[in-house]
PDB file of C-alpha atoms in Angstrom:
ATOM      1  CA  UNK A  26      13.434   5.512   4.524  1.00  0.00           C
ATOM      2  CA  UNK A  27      11.207   5.609   1.432  1.00  0.00           C
ATOM      3  CA  UNK A  28      11.896   9.260   0.655  1.00  0.00           C
ATOM      4  CA  UNK A  29       8.204  10.148   1.042  1.00  0.00           C
ATOM      5  CA  UNK A  30       7.514  12.501   3.928  1.00  0.00           C
ATOM      6  CA  UNK A  31       4.244  13.116   5.703  1.00  0.00           C
ATOM      7  CA  UNK A  32       3.308  15.643   8.335  1.00  0.00           C
ATOM      8  CA  UNK A  33       2.132  15.610  11.000  1.00  0.00           C
ATOM      9  CA  UNK A  34       2.870  12.142  12.370  1.00  0.00           C
ATOM     10  CA  UNK A  35       0.038  12.278  14.849  1.00  0.00           C
ATOM     11  CA  UNK A  36      -3.083  14.396  15.006  1.00  0.00           C
ATOM     12  CA  UNK A  37      -5.725  14.477  17.704  1.00  0.00           C
ATOM     13  CA  UNK A  38      -8.824  16.530  17.095  1.00  0.00           C
ATOM     14  CA  UNK A  39     -12.515  16.714  17.881  1.00  0.00           C
ATOM     15  CA  UNK A  40     -15.598  15.778  15.913  1.00  0.00           C
ATOM     16  CA  UNK A  41     -16.730  18.458  13.510  1.00  0.00           C
ATOM     17  CA  UNK A  42     -13.258  19.869  13.027  1.00  0.00           C
ATOM     18  CA  UNK A  43     -11.178  20.148   9.863  1.00  0.00           C
ATOM     19  CA  UNK A  44      -7.583  19.003   9.409  1.00  0.00           C
ATOM     20  CA  UNK A  45      -4.983  19.070   6.648  1.00  0.00           C
ATOM     21  CA  UNK A  46      -2.487  16.295   6.064  1.00  0.00           C
ATOM     22  CA  UNK A  47       0.593  17.021   4.023  1.00  0.00           C
ATOM     23  CA  UNK A  48       2.715  14.807   1.801  1.00  0.00           C
ATOM     24  CA  UNK A  49       5.959  15.394  -0.060  1.00  0.00           C
ATOM     25  CA  UNK A  50       6.697  12.735  -2.679  1.00  0.00           C
ATOM     26  CA  UNK A  51      10.087  11.261  -3.496  1.00  0.00           C
ATOM     27  CA  UNK A  52      12.241  13.498  -5.617  1.00  0.00           C
ATOM     28  CA  UNK A  53      11.221  13.099  -9.246  1.00  0.00           C
ATOM     29  CA  UNK A  54       7.940  11.316  -8.549  1.00  0.00           C
ATOM     30  CA  UNK A  55       4.992  12.855 -10.340  1.00  0.00           C
ATOM     31  CA  UNK A  56       2.203  10.728  -8.909  1.00  0.00           C
ATOM     32  CA  UNK A  57       0.823  10.945  -5.400  1.00  0.00           C
ATOM     33  CA  UNK A  58      -1.699   8.556  -3.881  1.00  0.00           C
ATOM     34  CA  UNK A  59      -3.640   8.777  -0.634  1.00  0.00           C
ATOM     35  CA  UNK A  60      -4.747   5.690   1.275  1.00  0.00           C
ATOM     36  CA  UNK A  61      -6.670   5.207   4.491  1.00  0.00           C
ATOM     37  CA  UNK A  62      -5.999   2.316   6.871  1.00  0.00           C
ATOM     38  CA  UNK A  63      -8.650   1.575   9.466  1.00  0.00           C
ATOM     39  CA  UNK A  64      -9.465  -1.490  11.511  1.00  0.00           C
ATOM     40  CA  UNK A  65     -12.810  -2.114   9.865  1.00  0.00           C
ATOM     41  CA  UNK A  66     -12.032  -1.095   6.262  1.00  0.00           C
ATOM     42  CA  UNK A  67      -8.407  -2.164   5.957  1.00  0.00           C
ATOM     43  CA  UNK A  68      -6.187  -0.319   3.481  1.00  0.00           C
ATOM     44  CA  UNK A  69      -8.284   1.631   1.011  1.00  0.00           C
ATOM     45  CA  UNK A  70      -7.332   3.849  -1.879  1.00  0.00           C
ATOM     46  CA  UNK A  71      -8.708   7.362  -1.660  1.00  0.00           C
ATOM     47  CA  UNK A  72      -7.370   9.427  -4.531  1.00  0.00           C
ATOM     48  CA  UNK A  73      -4.483   9.804  -6.981  1.00  0.00           C
ATOM     49  CA  UNK A  74      -2.904  12.892  -8.471  1.00  0.00           C
ATOM     50  CA  UNK A  75      -0.494  12.996 -11.358  1.00  0.00           C
ATOM     51  CA  UNK A  76       1.518  16.143 -12.012  1.00  0.00           C
ATOM     52  CA  UNK A  77      -1.125  18.350 -10.440  1.00  0.00           C
ATOM     53  CA  UNK A  78      -4.183  16.732 -11.989  1.00  0.00           C
ATOM     54  CA  UNK A  79      -6.595  14.308 -10.390  1.00  0.00           C
ATOM     55  CA  UNK A  80      -6.066  10.902 -12.019  1.00  0.00           C
ATOM     56  CA  UNK A  81      -8.270   8.488 -10.134  1.00  0.00           C
ATOM     57  CA  UNK A  82     -10.732   8.479  -7.288  1.00  0.00           C
ATOM     58  CA  UNK A  83     -11.524   5.673  -4.901  1.00  0.00           C
ATOM     59  CA  UNK A  84     -13.645   5.479  -1.789  1.00  0.00           C
ATOM     60  CA  UNK A  85     -13.152   9.078  -0.816  1.00  0.00           C
ATOM     61  CA  UNK A  86     -15.919  10.763   1.132  1.00  0.00           C
ATOM     62  CA  UNK A  87     -17.346  14.079  -0.057  1.00  0.00           C
ATOM     63  CA  UNK A  88     -16.101  15.623   3.192  1.00  0.00           C
ATOM     64  CA  UNK A  89     -12.555  14.836   2.066  1.00  0.00           C
ATOM     65  CA  UNK A  90     -10.666  16.644  -0.661  1.00  0.00           C
ATOM     66  CA  UNK A  91      -7.127  16.710  -1.938  1.00  0.00           C
ATOM     67  CA  UNK A  92      -4.882  18.637  -4.229  1.00  0.00           C
ATOM     68  CA  UNK A  93      -1.390  18.475  -5.652  1.00  0.00           C
ATOM     69  CA  UNK A  94       0.574  21.695  -5.917  1.00  0.00           C
ATOM     70  CA  UNK A  95       3.046  22.825  -8.622  1.00  0.00           C
ATOM     71  CA  UNK A  96       5.972  21.685  -6.461  1.00  0.00           C
ATOM     72  CA  UNK A  97       4.252  18.251  -6.435  1.00  0.00           C
ATOM     73  CA  UNK A  98       3.526  18.113  -2.737  1.00  0.00           C
ATOM     74  CA  UNK A  99      -0.007  17.132  -1.883  1.00  0.00           C
ATOM     75  CA  UNK A 100      -2.511  17.900   0.834  1.00  0.00           C
ATOM     76  CA  UNK A 101      -5.488  15.889   2.007  1.00  0.00           C
ATOM     77  CA  UNK A 102      -8.202  17.933   3.670  1.00  0.00           C
ATOM     78  CA  UNK A 103     -10.641  16.204   5.984  1.00  0.00           C
ATOM     79  CA  UNK A 104     -13.621  18.224   7.203  1.00  0.00           C
ATOM     80  CA  UNK A 105     -16.618  17.740   9.475  1.00  0.00           C
ATOM     81  CA  UNK A 106     -14.671  14.975  11.110  1.00  0.00           C
ATOM     82  CA  UNK A 107     -16.467  12.005  12.621  1.00  0.00           C
ATOM     83  CA  UNK A 108     -15.270   9.380  15.060  1.00  0.00           C
ATOM     84  CA  UNK A 109     -15.103   6.878  12.201  1.00  0.00           C
ATOM     85  CA  UNK A 110     -12.512   8.984  10.394  1.00  0.00           C
ATOM     86  CA  UNK A 111      -9.920   7.940  12.963  1.00  0.00           C
ATOM     87  CA  UNK A 112      -7.362   6.024  10.946  1.00  0.00           C
ATOM     88  CA  UNK A 113      -3.835   5.929   9.621  1.00  0.00           C
ATOM     89  CA  UNK A 114      -3.557   7.986   6.439  1.00  0.00           C
ATOM     90  CA  UNK A 115      -0.793   7.101   4.036  1.00  0.00           C
ATOM     91  CA  UNK A 116       0.595   8.969   1.123  1.00  0.00           C
ATOM     92  CA  UNK A 117       2.507   7.111  -1.573  1.00  0.00           C
ATOM     93  CA  UNK A 118       4.355   8.300  -4.616  1.00  0.00           C
ATOM     94  CA  UNK A 119       5.550   6.849  -7.877  1.00  0.00           C
ATOM     95  CA  UNK A 120       7.152   8.198 -10.984  1.00  0.00           C
ATOM     96  CA  UNK A 121       4.294   6.996 -13.167  1.00  0.00           C
ATOM     97  CA  UNK A 122       6.716   6.310 -15.960  1.00  0.00           C
ATOM     98  CA  UNK A 123       5.957   3.463 -18.305  1.00  0.00           C
ATOM     99  CA  UNK A 124       8.075   0.981 -16.426  1.00  0.00           C
ATOM    100  CA  UNK A 125       7.850   2.341 -12.923  1.00  0.00           C
ATOM    101  CA  UNK A 126       4.820   0.976 -11.133  1.00  0.00           C
ATOM    102  CA  UNK A 127       6.311   0.889  -7.664  1.00  0.00           C
ATOM    103  CA  UNK A 128       4.554   2.930  -5.024  1.00  0.00           C
ATOM    104  CA  UNK A 129       6.611   4.024  -2.050  1.00  0.00           C
ATOM    105  CA  UNK A 130       4.769   4.925   1.095  1.00  0.00           C
ATOM    106  CA  UNK A 131       5.357   7.636   3.632  1.00  0.00           C
ATOM    107  CA  UNK A 132       5.318   6.908   7.375  1.00  0.00           C
ATOM    108  CA  UNK A 133       1.655   7.863   7.641  1.00  0.00           C
ATOM    109  CA  UNK A 134      -0.345  10.324   9.707  1.00  0.00           C
ATOM    110  CA  UNK A 135      -2.260   8.798  12.586  1.00  0.00           C
ATOM    111  CA  UNK A 136      -5.508  10.697  13.060  1.00  0.00           C
ATOM    112  CA  UNK A 137      -7.571  10.337  16.195  1.00  0.00           C
ATOM    113  CA  UNK A 138     -10.970  12.012  16.303  1.00  0.00           C
ATOM    114  CA  UNK A 139     -12.429  12.361  19.802  1.00  0.00           C
TER     115      UNK A 139
ATOM    116  CA  UNK B  11     -13.511  -5.340 -10.017  1.00  0.00           C
ATOM    117  CA  UNK B  12     -10.197  -6.323  -8.556  1.00  0.00           C
ATOM    118  CA  UNK B  13      -9.899  -8.346  -5.409  1.00  0.00           C
ATOM    119  CA  UNK B  14      -7.046  -9.687  -3.292  1.00  0.00           C
ATOM    120  CA  UNK B  15      -7.580 -12.443  -0.757  1.00  0.00           C
ATOM    121  CA  UNK B  16      -5.190 -13.278   2.038  1.00  0.00           C
ATOM    122  CA  UNK B  17      -6.962 -16.109   3.792  1.00  0.00           C
ATOM    123  CA  UNK B  18      -4.399 -16.437   6.592  1.00  0.00           C
ATOM    124  CA  UNK B  19      -5.220 -13.833   9.208  1.00  0.00           C
ATOM    125  CA  UNK B  20      -2.425 -14.728  11.574  1.00  0.00           C
ATOM    126  CA  UNK B  21       0.521 -17.127  11.499  1.00  0.00           C
ATOM    127  CA  UNK B  22       2.795 -17.937  14.381  1.00  0.00           C
ATOM    128  CA  UNK B  23       6.130 -19.698  13.868  1.00  0.00           C
ATOM    129  CA  UNK B  24       9.276 -20.369  15.824  1.00  0.00           C
ATOM    130  CA  UNK B  25      12.465 -18.721  14.663  1.00  0.00           C
ATOM    131  CA  UNK B  26      14.276 -20.540  11.845  1.00  0.00           C
ATOM    132  CA  UNK B  27      11.099 -22.123  10.544  1.00  0.00           C
ATOM    133  CA  UNK B  28      10.078 -21.503   6.951  1.00  0.00           C
ATOM    134  CA  UNK B  29       6.726 -19.834   6.415  1.00  0.00           C
ATOM    135  CA  UNK B  30       4.588 -19.191   3.340  1.00  0.00           C
ATOM    136  CA  UNK B  31       2.065 -16.399   3.105  1.00  0.00           C
ATOM    137  CA  UNK B  32      -0.705 -16.987   0.585  1.00  0.00           C
ATOM    138  CA  UNK B  33      -2.201 -14.449  -1.787  1.00  0.00           C
ATOM    139  CA  UNK B  34      -4.962 -15.058  -4.328  1.00  0.00           C
ATOM    140  CA  UNK B  35      -6.134 -12.330  -6.644  1.00  0.00           C
ATOM    141  CA  UNK B  36      -8.957 -11.616  -9.066  1.00  0.00           C
ATOM    142  CA  UNK B  37      -8.817  -9.272 -12.025  1.00  0.00           C
ATOM    143  CA  UNK B  38     -10.249  -8.998 -15.519  1.00  0.00           C
ATOM    144  CA  UNK B  39      -7.192  -7.114 -16.749  1.00  0.00           C
ATOM    145  CA  UNK B  40      -4.658  -8.956 -18.871  1.00  0.00           C
ATOM    146  CA  UNK B  41      -1.887  -6.636 -17.723  1.00  0.00           C
ATOM    147  CA  UNK B  42      -1.514  -6.012 -14.028  1.00  0.00           C
ATOM    148  CA  UNK B  43       1.046  -5.829 -11.258  1.00  0.00           C
ATOM    149  CA  UNK B  44       1.296  -7.649  -7.970  1.00  0.00           C
ATOM    150  CA  UNK B  45       3.056  -6.375  -4.880  1.00  0.00           C
ATOM    151  CA  UNK B  46       4.008  -7.382  -1.381  1.00  0.00           C
ATOM    152  CA  UNK B  47       4.400  -4.841   1.399  1.00  0.00           C
ATOM    153  CA  UNK B  48       5.536  -5.292   4.980  1.00  0.00           C
ATOM    154  CA  UNK B  49       4.076  -3.302   7.858  1.00  0.00           C
ATOM    155  CA  UNK B  50       6.205  -3.690  11.011  1.00  0.00           C
ATOM    156  CA  UNK B  51       4.864  -2.678  14.430  1.00  0.00           C
ATOM    157  CA  UNK B  52       6.146   0.861  13.848  1.00  0.00           C
ATOM    158  CA  UNK B  53       3.422   1.243  11.212  1.00  0.00           C
ATOM    159  CA  UNK B  54       5.150   2.201   7.996  1.00  0.00           C
ATOM    160  CA  UNK B  55       4.524   0.270   4.774  1.00  0.00           C
ATOM    161  CA  UNK B  56       7.701  -1.135   3.282  1.00  0.00           C
ATOM    162  CA  UNK B  57       7.803  -2.112  -0.377  1.00  0.00           C
ATOM    163  CA  UNK B  58       9.154  -5.655  -0.856  1.00  0.00           C
ATOM    164  CA  UNK B  59       8.525  -6.682  -4.437  1.00  0.00           C
ATOM    165  CA  UNK B  60       6.589  -6.028  -7.636  1.00  0.00           C
ATOM    166  CA  UNK B  61       5.792  -8.695 -10.197  1.00  0.00           C
ATOM    167  CA  UNK B  62       4.393  -8.011 -13.675  1.00  0.00           C
ATOM    168  CA  UNK B  63       1.594 -10.183 -15.018  1.00  0.00           C
ATOM    169  CA  UNK B  64       3.617 -11.097 -18.076  1.00  0.00           C
ATOM    170  CA  UNK B  65       6.589 -12.334 -16.079  1.00  0.00           C
ATOM    171  CA  UNK B  66       5.953 -15.580 -14.227  1.00  0.00           C
ATOM    172  CA  UNK B  67       9.532 -16.120 -13.154  1.00  0.00           C
ATOM    173  CA  UNK B  68       9.891 -16.787  -9.476  1.00  0.00           C
ATOM    174  CA  UNK B  69      12.134 -14.470  -7.561  1.00  0.00           C
ATOM    175  CA  UNK B  70      14.474 -14.933  -4.643  1.00  0.00           C
ATOM    176  CA  UNK B  71      15.975 -12.166  -2.575  1.00  0.00           C
ATOM    177  CA  UNK B  72      17.987 -13.428   0.361  1.00  0.00           C
ATOM    178  CA  UNK B  73      15.633 -15.282   2.675  1.00  0.00           C
ATOM    179  CA  UNK B  74      12.588 -14.081   0.732  1.00  0.00           C
ATOM    180  CA  UNK B  75      11.123 -15.804  -2.298  1.00  0.00           C
ATOM    181  CA  UNK B  76       7.973 -15.302  -4.309  1.00  0.00           C
ATOM    182  CA  UNK B  77       6.001 -17.796  -6.378  1.00  0.00           C
ATOM    183  CA  UNK B  78       3.728 -16.297  -9.040  1.00  0.00           C
ATOM    184  CA  UNK B  79       1.300 -18.666 -10.756  1.00  0.00           C
ATOM    185  CA  UNK B  80      -1.118 -17.151 -13.234  1.00  0.00           C
ATOM    186  CA  UNK B  81      -2.951 -20.454 -13.665  1.00  0.00           C
ATOM    187  CA  UNK B  82      -4.108 -20.345 -10.058  1.00  0.00           C
ATOM    188  CA  UNK B  83      -4.081 -16.521  -9.701  1.00  0.00           C
ATOM    189  CA  UNK B  84      -1.716 -16.770  -6.797  1.00  0.00           C
ATOM    190  CA  UNK B  85       1.332 -14.828  -5.681  1.00  0.00           C
ATOM    191  CA  UNK B  86       2.714 -16.506  -2.582  1.00  0.00           C
ATOM    192  CA  UNK B  87       5.549 -15.253  -0.409  1.00  0.00           C
ATOM    193  CA  UNK B  88       7.941 -17.527   1.462  1.00  0.00           C
ATOM    194  CA  UNK B  89      10.333 -16.523   4.208  1.00  0.00           C
ATOM    195  CA  UNK B  90      13.077 -19.055   4.771  1.00  0.00           C
ATOM    196  CA  UNK B  91      14.646 -19.436   8.205  1.00  0.00           C
ATOM    197  CA  UNK B  92      12.368 -16.817   9.743  1.00  0.00           C
ATOM    198  CA  UNK B  93      13.714 -14.330  12.268  1.00  0.00           C
ATOM    199  CA  UNK B  94      12.075 -12.309  15.016  1.00  0.00           C
ATOM    200  CA  UNK B  95      12.589  -9.166  12.905  1.00  0.00           C
ATOM    201  CA  UNK B  96      10.247 -10.673  10.298  1.00  0.00           C
ATOM    202  CA  UNK B  97       7.342 -10.199  12.700  1.00  0.00           C
ATOM    203  CA  UNK B  98       4.981  -7.831  10.929  1.00  0.00           C
ATOM    204  CA  UNK B  99       1.780  -7.646   8.938  1.00  0.00           C
ATOM    205  CA  UNK B 100       2.319  -8.519   5.305  1.00  0.00           C
ATOM    206  CA  UNK B 101       0.047  -7.172   2.592  1.00  0.00           C
ATOM    207  CA  UNK B 102      -0.415  -8.437  -0.917  1.00  0.00           C
ATOM    208  CA  UNK B 103      -1.673  -5.855  -3.421  1.00  0.00           C
ATOM    209  CA  UNK B 104      -2.808  -5.658  -7.021  1.00  0.00           C
ATOM    210  CA  UNK B 105      -2.494  -2.728  -9.387  1.00  0.00           C
ATOM    211  CA  UNK B 106      -4.271  -2.189 -12.639  1.00  0.00           C
ATOM    212  CA  UNK B 107      -2.470  -0.433 -15.455  1.00  0.00           C
ATOM    213  CA  UNK B 108      -4.090   2.856 -16.404  1.00  0.00           C
ATOM    214  CA  UNK B 109      -2.946   4.127 -19.798  1.00  0.00           C
ATOM    215  CA  UNK B 110       0.443   2.538 -19.273  1.00  0.00           C
ATOM    216  CA  UNK B 111       1.135   4.160 -15.938  1.00  0.00           C
ATOM    217  CA  UNK B 112       0.921   3.173 -12.329  1.00  0.00           C
ATOM    218  CA  UNK B 113      -2.468   3.157 -10.737  1.00  0.00           C
ATOM    219  CA  UNK B 114      -4.173   2.515  -7.434  1.00  0.00           C
ATOM    220  CA  UNK B 115      -3.353  -0.485  -5.297  1.00  0.00           C
ATOM    221  CA  UNK B 116      -6.033  -2.899  -4.138  1.00  0.00           C
ATOM    222  CA  UNK B 117      -4.839  -4.488  -0.920  1.00  0.00           C
ATOM    223  CA  UNK B 118      -5.628  -7.756   0.763  1.00  0.00           C
ATOM    224  CA  UNK B 119      -6.549  -7.780   4.434  1.00  0.00           C
ATOM    225  CA  UNK B 120      -3.041  -8.701   5.471  1.00  0.00           C
ATOM    226  CA  UNK B 121      -1.432 -11.629   7.287  1.00  0.00           C
ATOM    227  CA  UNK B 122       0.050 -11.013  10.704  1.00  0.00           C
ATOM    228  CA  UNK B 123       3.252 -13.024  11.134  1.00  0.00           C
ATOM    229  CA  UNK B 124       4.548 -13.598  14.634  1.00  0.00           C
ATOM    230  CA  UNK B 125       8.015 -15.116  14.913  1.00  0.00           C
ATOM    231  CA  UNK B 126       9.034 -16.221  18.398  1.00  0.00           C
ATOM    232  CA  UNK B 127      12.294 -17.498  19.842  1.00  0.00           C
TER     233      UNK B 127
END
């Protein structure tokens, strides 16, 4: 158990819909990362937050957005869903201290868009 | 841009055999971090090891060992006396250092290891 929690574990929805994925980082971790794992794209970085502020952006679509709240949990919002958005979405956290570069991953949310 | 190459898509071994998973990386950064993660059939990503670019010491942890060679930009992972429970997809990843703190991971495409009896 990495200490990172993600809800829900599975999500089935229809095209055009909007969903919210939630992540709680390990206790004490200030940084949260979102990754997408799909068969065709592999594991791709989406976005990083550090202590409530956006730190880095990767290949995140404009239809997707995220935020990190004062209690450090994070949410990833996916809207106008398409079939190609079906994937495993991971959240990871790290302390982001000078010597702590280790990212610990949650169990993932498996999204299926029908 | 950073890139991680895992040329072995799938490896199949018999239990107790040794197996090495290859990882080659590209980066322009002088300071970076390399990682290995394991993804068992259940789907979670399990952190195995981090290696700093300024530390080329090899590491051994039980049946696992890692060989980091900056000269060839490689960070290979060896499992000694493999077991069925080692069956998983293994990912190598590279992280840049952003203002001294952790940053995004760039993953390879993974190597699927199948260990049979």
